Coordinates of C-alpha atoms in Angstrom, one line a residue:
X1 CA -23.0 6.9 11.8
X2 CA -24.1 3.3 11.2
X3 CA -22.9 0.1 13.1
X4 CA -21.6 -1.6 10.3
X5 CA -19.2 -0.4 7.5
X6 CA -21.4 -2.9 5.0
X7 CA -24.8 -2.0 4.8
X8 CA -27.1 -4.8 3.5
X9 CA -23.8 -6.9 3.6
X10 CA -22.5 -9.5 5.8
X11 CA -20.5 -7.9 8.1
X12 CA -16.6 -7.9 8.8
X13 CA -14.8 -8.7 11.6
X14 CA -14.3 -5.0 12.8
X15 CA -18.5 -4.5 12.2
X16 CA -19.5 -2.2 14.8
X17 CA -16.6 -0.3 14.9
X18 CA -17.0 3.2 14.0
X19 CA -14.2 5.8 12.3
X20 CA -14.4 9.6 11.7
X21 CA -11.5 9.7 9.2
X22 CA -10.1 13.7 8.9
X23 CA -7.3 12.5 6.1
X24 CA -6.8 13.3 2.5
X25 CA -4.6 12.6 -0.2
X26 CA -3.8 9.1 0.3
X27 CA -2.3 7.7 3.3
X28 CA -5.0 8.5 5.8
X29 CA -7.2 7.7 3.7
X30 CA -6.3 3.9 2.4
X31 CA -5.8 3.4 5.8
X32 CA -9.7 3.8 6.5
X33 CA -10.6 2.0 3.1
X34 CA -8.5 -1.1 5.1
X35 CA -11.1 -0.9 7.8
X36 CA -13.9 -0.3 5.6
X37 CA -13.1 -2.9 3.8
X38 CA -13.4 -4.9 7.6
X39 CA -15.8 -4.0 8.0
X40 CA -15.6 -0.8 10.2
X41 CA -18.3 2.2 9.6
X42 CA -15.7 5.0 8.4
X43 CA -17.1 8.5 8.0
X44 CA -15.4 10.9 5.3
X45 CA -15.2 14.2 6.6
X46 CA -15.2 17.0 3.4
X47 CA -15.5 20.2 3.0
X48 CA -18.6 21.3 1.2
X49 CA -17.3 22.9 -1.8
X50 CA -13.5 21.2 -2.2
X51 CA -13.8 18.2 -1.0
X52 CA -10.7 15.7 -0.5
X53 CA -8.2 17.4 -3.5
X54 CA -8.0 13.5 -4.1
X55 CA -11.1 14.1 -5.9
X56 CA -9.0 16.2 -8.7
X57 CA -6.3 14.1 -9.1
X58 CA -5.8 13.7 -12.8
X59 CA -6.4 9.7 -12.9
X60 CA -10.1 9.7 -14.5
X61 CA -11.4 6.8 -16.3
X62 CA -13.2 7.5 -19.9
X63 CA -16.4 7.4 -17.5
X64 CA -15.4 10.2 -16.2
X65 CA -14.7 7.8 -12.8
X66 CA -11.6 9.0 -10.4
X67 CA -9.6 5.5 -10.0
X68 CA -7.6 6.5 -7.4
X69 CA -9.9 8.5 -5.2
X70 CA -12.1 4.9 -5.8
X71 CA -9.3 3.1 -5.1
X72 CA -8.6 4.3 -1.7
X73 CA -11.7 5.8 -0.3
X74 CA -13.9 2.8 -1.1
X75 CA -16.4 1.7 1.1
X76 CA -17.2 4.9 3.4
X77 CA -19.5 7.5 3.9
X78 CA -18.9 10.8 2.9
X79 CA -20.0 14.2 5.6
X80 CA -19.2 17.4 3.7
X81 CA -18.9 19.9 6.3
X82 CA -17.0 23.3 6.5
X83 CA -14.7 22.7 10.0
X84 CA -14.2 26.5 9.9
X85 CA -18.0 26.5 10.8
X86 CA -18.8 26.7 14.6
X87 CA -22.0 25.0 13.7
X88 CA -19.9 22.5 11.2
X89 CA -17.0 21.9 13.9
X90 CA -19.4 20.8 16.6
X91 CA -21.5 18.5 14.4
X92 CA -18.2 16.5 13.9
X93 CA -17.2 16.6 17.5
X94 CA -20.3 15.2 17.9
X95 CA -19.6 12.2 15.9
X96 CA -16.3 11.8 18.2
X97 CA -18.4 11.3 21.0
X98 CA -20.0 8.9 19.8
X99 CA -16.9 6.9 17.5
X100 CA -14.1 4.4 18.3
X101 CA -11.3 5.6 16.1
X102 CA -10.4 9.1 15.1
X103 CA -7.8 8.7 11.5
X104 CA -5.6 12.1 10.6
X105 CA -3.3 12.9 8.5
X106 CA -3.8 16.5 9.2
X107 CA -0.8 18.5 10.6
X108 CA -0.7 18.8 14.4
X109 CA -0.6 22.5 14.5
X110 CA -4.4 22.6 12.6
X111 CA -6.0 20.3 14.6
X112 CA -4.9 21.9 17.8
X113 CA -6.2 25.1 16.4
X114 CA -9.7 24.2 15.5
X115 CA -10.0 21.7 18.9
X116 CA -9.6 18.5 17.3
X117 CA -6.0 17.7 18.4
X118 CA -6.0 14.3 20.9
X119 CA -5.9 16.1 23.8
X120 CA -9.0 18.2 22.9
X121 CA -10.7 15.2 21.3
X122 CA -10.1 12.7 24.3
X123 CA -12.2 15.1 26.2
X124 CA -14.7 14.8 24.1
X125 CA -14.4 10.5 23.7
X126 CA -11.8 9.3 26.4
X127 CA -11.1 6.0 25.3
X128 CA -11.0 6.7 21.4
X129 CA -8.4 5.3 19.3
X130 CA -6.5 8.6 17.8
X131 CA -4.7 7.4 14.6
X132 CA -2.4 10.7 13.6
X133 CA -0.4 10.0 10.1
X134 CA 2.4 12.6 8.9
X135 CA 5.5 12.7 6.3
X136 CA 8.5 12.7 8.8
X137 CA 6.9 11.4 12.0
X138 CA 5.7 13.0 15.5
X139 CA 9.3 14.2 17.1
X140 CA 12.3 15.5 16.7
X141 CA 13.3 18.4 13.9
X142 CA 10.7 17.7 11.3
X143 CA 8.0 16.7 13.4
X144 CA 4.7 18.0 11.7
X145 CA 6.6 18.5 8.2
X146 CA 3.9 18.0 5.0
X147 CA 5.4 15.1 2.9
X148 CA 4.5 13.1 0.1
X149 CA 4.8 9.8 -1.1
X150 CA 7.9 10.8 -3.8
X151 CA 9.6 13.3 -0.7
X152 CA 9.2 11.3 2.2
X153 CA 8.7 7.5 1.1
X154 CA 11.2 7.4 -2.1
X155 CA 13.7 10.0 -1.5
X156 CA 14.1 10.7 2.0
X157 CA 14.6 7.1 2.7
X158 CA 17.3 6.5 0.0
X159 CA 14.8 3.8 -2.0
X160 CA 15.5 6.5 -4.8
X161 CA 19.2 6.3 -4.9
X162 CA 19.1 2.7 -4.9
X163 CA 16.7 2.9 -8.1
X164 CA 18.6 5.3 -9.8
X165 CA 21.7 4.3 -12.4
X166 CA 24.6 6.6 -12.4
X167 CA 24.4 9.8 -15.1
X168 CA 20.0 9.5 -14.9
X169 CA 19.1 13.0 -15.4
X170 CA 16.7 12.7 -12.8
X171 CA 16.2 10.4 -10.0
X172 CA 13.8 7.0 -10.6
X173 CA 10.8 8.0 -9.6
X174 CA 8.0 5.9 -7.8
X175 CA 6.7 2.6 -9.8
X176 CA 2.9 3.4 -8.7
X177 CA 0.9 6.0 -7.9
X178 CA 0.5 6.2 -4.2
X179 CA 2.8 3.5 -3.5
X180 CA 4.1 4.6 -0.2
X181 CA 0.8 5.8 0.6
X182 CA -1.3 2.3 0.6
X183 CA 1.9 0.6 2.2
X184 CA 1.9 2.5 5.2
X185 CA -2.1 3.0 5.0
X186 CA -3.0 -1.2 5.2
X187 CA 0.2 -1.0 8.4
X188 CA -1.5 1.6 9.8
X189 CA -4.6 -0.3 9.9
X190 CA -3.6 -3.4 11.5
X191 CA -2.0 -1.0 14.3
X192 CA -5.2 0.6 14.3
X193 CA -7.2 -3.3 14.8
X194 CA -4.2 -3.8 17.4
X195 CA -5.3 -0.6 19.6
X196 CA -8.8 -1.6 19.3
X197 CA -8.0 -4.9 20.8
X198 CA -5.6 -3.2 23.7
X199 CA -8.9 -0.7 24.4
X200 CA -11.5 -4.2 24.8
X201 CA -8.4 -5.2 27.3
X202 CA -8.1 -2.2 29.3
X203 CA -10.6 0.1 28.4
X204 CA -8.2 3.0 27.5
X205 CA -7.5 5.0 24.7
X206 CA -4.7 4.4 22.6
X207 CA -2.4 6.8 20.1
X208 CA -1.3 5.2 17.2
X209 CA 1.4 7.2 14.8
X210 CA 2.1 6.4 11.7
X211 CA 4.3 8.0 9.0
X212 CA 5.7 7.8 5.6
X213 CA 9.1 7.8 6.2
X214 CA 8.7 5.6 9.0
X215 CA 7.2 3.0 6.5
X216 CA 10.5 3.3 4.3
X217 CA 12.7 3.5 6.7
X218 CA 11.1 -0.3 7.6
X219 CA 10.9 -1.4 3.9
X220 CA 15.0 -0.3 3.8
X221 CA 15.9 -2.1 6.7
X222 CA 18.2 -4.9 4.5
X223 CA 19.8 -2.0 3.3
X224 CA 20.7 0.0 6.2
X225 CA 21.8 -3.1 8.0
X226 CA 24.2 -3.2 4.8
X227 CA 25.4 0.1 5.3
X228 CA 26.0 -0.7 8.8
X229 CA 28.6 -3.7 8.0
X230 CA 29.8 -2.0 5.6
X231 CA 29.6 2.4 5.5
X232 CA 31.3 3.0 2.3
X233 CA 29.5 0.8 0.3
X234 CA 26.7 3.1 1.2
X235 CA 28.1 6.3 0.5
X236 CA 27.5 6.4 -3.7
X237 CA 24.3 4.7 -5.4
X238 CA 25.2 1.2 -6.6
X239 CA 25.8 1.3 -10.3
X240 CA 23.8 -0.4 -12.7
X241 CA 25.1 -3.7 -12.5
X242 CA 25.6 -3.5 -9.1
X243 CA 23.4 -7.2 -8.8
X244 CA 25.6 -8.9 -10.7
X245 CA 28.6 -8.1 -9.1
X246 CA 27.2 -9.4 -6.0
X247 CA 24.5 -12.7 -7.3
X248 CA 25.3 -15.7 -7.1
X249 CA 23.9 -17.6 -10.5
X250 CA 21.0 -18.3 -8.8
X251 CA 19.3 -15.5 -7.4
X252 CA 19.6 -13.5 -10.2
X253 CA 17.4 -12.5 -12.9
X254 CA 18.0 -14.0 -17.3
X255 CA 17.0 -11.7 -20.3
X256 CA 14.7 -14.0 -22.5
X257 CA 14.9 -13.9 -25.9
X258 CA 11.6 -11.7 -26.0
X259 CA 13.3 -8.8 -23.7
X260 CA 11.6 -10.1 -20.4
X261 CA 13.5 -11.8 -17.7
X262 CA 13.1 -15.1 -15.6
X263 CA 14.4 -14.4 -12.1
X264 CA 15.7 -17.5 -9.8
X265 CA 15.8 -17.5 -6.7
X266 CA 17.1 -21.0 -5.6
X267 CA 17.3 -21.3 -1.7
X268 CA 19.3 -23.3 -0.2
X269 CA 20.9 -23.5 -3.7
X270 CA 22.7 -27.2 -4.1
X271 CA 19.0 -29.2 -3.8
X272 CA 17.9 -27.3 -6.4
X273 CA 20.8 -27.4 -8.6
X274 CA 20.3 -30.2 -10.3
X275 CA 16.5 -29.2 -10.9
X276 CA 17.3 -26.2 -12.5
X277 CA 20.1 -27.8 -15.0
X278 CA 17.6 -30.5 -16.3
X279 CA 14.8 -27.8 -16.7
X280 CA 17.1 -25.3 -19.1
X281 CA 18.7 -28.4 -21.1
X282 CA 21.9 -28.3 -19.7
X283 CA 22.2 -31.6 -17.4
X284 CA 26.3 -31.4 -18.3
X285 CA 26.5 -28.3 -15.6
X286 CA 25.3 -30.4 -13.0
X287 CA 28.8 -32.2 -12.3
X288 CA 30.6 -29.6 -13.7
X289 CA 32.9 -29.2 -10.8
X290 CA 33.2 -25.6 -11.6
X291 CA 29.7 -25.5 -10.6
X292 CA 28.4 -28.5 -8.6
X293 CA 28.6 -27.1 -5.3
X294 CA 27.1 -23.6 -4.2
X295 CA 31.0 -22.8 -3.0
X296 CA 31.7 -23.5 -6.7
X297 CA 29.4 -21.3 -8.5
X298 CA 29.7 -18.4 -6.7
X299 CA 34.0 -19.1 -7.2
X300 CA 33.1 -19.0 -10.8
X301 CA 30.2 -16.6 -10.9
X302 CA 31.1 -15.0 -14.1
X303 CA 31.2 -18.1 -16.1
X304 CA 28.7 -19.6 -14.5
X305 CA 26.0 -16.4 -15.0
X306 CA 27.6 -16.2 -18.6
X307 CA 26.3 -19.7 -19.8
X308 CA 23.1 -19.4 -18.2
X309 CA 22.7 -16.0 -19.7
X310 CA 23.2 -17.7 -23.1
X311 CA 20.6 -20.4 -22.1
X312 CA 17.9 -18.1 -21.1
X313 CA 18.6 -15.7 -24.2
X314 CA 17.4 -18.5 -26.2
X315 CA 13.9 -19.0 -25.9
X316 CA 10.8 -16.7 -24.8
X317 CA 9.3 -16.2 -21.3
X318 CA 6.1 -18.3 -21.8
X319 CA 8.3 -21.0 -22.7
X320 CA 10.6 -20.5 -20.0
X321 CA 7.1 -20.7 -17.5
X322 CA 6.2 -24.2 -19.2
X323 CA 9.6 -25.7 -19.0
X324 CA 10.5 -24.5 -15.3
X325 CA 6.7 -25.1 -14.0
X326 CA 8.6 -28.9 -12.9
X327 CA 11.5 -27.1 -11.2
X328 CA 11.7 -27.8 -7.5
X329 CA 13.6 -24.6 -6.7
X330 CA 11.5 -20.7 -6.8
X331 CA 10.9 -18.8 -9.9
X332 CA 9.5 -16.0 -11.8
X333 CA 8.8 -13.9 -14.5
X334 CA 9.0 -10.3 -14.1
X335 CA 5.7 -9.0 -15.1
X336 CA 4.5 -5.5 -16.1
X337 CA 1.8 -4.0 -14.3
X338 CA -0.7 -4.9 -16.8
X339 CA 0.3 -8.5 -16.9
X340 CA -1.5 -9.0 -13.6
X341 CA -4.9 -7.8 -15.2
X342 CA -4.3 -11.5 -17.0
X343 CA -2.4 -13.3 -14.5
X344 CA -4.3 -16.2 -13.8
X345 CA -2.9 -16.2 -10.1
X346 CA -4.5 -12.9 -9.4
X347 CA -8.1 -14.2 -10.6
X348 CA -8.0 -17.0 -8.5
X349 CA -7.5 -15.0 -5.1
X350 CA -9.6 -12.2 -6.9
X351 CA -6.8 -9.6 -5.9
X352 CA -8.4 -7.7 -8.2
X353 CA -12.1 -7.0 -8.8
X354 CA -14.6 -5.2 -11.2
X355 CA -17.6 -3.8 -9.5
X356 CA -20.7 -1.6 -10.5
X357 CA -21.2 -3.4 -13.7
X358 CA -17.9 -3.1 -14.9
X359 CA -17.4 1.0 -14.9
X360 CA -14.8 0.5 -12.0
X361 CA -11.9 -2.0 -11.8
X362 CA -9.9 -2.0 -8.0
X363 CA -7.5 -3.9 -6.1
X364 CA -8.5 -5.2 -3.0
X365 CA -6.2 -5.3 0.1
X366 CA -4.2 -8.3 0.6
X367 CA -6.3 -10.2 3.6
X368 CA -8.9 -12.4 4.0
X369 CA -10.9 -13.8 7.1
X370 CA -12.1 -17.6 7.4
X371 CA -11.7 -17.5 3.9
X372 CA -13.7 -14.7 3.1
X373 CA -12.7 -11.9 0.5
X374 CA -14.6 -8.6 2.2
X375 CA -17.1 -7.0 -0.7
X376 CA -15.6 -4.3 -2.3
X377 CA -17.8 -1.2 -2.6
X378 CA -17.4 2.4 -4.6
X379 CA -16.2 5.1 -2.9
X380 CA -18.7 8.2 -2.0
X381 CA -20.1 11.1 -3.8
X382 CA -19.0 13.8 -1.6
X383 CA -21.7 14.7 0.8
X384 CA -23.8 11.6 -0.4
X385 CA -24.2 10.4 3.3
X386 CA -24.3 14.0 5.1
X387 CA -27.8 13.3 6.2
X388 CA -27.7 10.1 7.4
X389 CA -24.5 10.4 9.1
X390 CA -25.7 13.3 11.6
X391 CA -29.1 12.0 12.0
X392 CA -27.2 9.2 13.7
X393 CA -25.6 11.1 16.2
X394 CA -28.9 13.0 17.0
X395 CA -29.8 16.0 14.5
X396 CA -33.2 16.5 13.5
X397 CA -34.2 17.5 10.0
X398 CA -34.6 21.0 10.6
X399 CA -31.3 21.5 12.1
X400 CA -30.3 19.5 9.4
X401 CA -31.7 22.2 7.2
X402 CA -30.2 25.1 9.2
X403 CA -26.6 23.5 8.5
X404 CA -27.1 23.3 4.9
X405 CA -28.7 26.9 4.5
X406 CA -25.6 29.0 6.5
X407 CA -23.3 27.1 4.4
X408 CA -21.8 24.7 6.6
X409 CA -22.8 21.4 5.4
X410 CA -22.8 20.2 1.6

C-alpha cells in the first residue's frame, strides 16, 4: 500500500493516509474516491473473478468505458482477492495492520463472520478509523437492512412523495444515478477526515457510521420541521401546484416563452423590488401599492404571480439571463443536466473534467484546498495493483505466486 493516494502527483492534504475500502455499489465507495481524490492511498478490495457488481452496471461509454464505476472509484488501487480464502482473508488483514481507515458498506453480520467486523479488526489495528455505511443505519429494527439509493434515500425518507404529483402511476423516481449515494459518500468522508484528526489528538480509534437514510433524513429536515408545525399538512403529497399556493411572487419560478423557467429568489424581498421591476420592463409595479411592499404582494399573490407570469412568458431564457445579469436580487435558470456540460460557470471552477485524452469525462467533488483542484485520475482495472499492494505490506514474489495459483488472488 503506498504513502500517497497520487503517485507521481503532488500530494493532498490527507497524503499518507492509508484506506482499505471493503464497499461496493456506490456509497462506500464515493466515499473513498473523496479521500482519494485528497489525497489518501485507498485500496479496492475485489474479488478475483466478480469484482465490485459496479463494474456491470449498464452505464458504458461507446469506448466500452463504465462512467459510473469511473466516476466513483477514481483514483484507487484495486486488490482482487477471494475473502473466502484463508490465504486471501489474512493477506487483507494484513493491510489493516498496517492502514488508518477501514471503509464498509458491508452488512454487519458478514464481516463478523469472516473476522473483519470492528471488534475483530481493532485487534488487529487498534487505533484504526472503522467507517461502516448501511441503508437504514446501525440500531434499532432495521439495523443491518440492505438498501439502495431509490429504497432508502428517495422513498424511505418521503423525498419521493414530495416529487410525486397526485394520479403518477408510479412514484418520481431519482434525478441521477447514484444520487443519494455520492451525497452521503463526500459527508461520509469529511466525518472520516474529522476522525482522523480526533485519532492525531488522542491517539484512539474512532467509529464513524454512516447511512443512506440518515443522509435524507438530513437533506428533509425543512420538511419534517414542517410537518412538525403543522401534522396534517404532511399527511397527503402536496399537489402539483402546491408552490404556488404557498410563493410569494418572488421566490418562485416563470415559464419562458421557450418552455424553461427563470426562478427568483429575492431575499429580503422590498431592496430588490424595484430591481427586479426595471429589469422585466415593468417600472409601473414598483409603486403599485398592491405590490410595493413585501406585505403587499404576498396580500395580492395571485395577481401579482399572474402579471409576472405574463412578463416572463414573453421572451426566451437567454434573454431573460442578459436582461436580469444587472438585477441586484438572486436568480436563475433552471438547467437540464446537460446544460452544465456548456455552462460557462462550471468550466471556470472545472467542476467537471475530461481526462485520459478525452475517453473519460467526470465530475469532481465539490472542494478545493489553498486553491488547488486535486488531479482527477481513472479508476482501476480490477486486480491492476494486486502486486504492488501486498508487496507493501511484506509478501514476497513467490508467495505472491502461491496466492494467484490456489485461486485466491486475481
Amino acid at each position: 500500500m503506498t504513502e500517497s493516494g497520487e503517485p507521481g502527483g503532488t500530494a493532498g492534504v490527507l497524503a499518507g493516509v492509508r484506506v482499505v475500502e471493503l464497499a461496493m455499489w456506490a456509497m462506500g465507495p464515493s466515499a473513498g474516491a473523496v479521500l482519494a481524490d485528497w489525497g489518501a492511498a485507498v485500496v479496492k478490495i475485489e474479488h478475483p473473478e466478480t469484482g465490485d457488481p459496479m463494474r456491470g452496471l449498464n452505464t458504458f461509454l461507446p469506448n466500452g468505458r463504465n462512467y459510473m464505476f469511473e466516476q466513483v472509484s477514481r483514483g484507487k488501487q484495486s486488490l482482487a482477492i477471494d475473502l473466502r480464502s484463508p490465504d486471501g482473508l489474512e493477506a487483507v488483514q494484513r493491510l489493516i495492520t498496517a492502514c488508518d481507515v477501514v471503509l464498509t458498506t458491508m452488512r454487519p453480520a458478514s464481516l463478523e463472520a469472516m473476522g473483519l467486523d470492528e471488534k475483530s479488526v481493532r485487534k488487529l489495528n487498534p487505533s484504526v478509523v472503522f467507517a461502516s455505511g448501511t441503508g437504514y443505519g446501525s440500531v434499532g429494527p432495521e439495523a443491518g437492512r440492505g438498501g439502495f439509493d431509490l429504497s432508502s434515500f428517495w422513498s424511505r425518507s418521503g423525498i419521493s412523495a414530495t416529487q410525486t404529483p397526485p394520479g403518477q402511476a408510479f412514484a418520481n423516481p431519482m434525478p441521477s444515478r447514484a444520487f443519494g449515494d455520492v451525497l452521503t459518500g463526500i459527508s461520509a468522508a469529511g466525518a472520516i477526515a474529522a476522525a482522523l484528526y480526533s485519532r492525531q489528538r488522542t491517539g484512539e480509534g474512532v467509529k464513524v457510521e454512516f447511512s443512506l437514510f440518515g443522509t435524507a433524513v438530513w437533506a428533509m429536515s425543512g420538511a419534517i420541521l414542517d410537518a412538525v408545525r403543522d401534522p396534517s399538512a404532511a399527511e397527503q403529497p402536496p399537489p402539483a401546484e402546491a408552490s404556488r399556493a404557498t410563493a410569494s411572487p418572488v421566490t418562485t419560478s416563470y415559464r419562458t416563452s421557450d418552455d424553461r423557467y427563470v426562478v427568483l429568489v429575492l431575499l429580503p424581498a422590498d431592496p430588490h423590488w424595484p430591481s427586479l421591476c426595471e429589469a422585466v420592463g415593468r417600472p409601473d409595479m414598483i409603486t403599485d401599492p398592491r405590490y410595493a411592499t413585501n406585505a403587499e404582494r404576498v396580500r395580492h399573490k395571485e395577481e401579482c404571480i399572474a402579471e409576472l407570469e405574463a412578463v416572463f412568458a414573453r421572451r426566451t431564457a437567454a434573454e431573460w439571463s442578459e436582461r436580469l445579469s444587472a438585477m441586484t436580487g438572486v436568480w436563475d435558470i433552471v438547467q437540464r443536466p446537460a446544460d452544465l456540460l456548456r455552462d460557462a460557470q462550471v468550466a471556470a471552477e472545472g467542476f467537471v473534467e475530461s481526462l485520459d485524452d478525452g475517453e473519460m469525462t467526470l465530475v469532481r467533488s465539490p472542494v478545493t484546498f489553498d486553491e488547488r483542484r486535486p488531479p482527477l485520475r481513472r479508476a482501476p482495472q480490477i486486480g491492476e495493483h494486486s502486486d504492488e499492494v501486498l508487496a507493501s505490506v511484506g509478501y514476497t514474489d513467490e508467495e505472491i505466486l502461491d496466492l494467484r495459483i490456489s485461486g485466491a488472488l486475481l
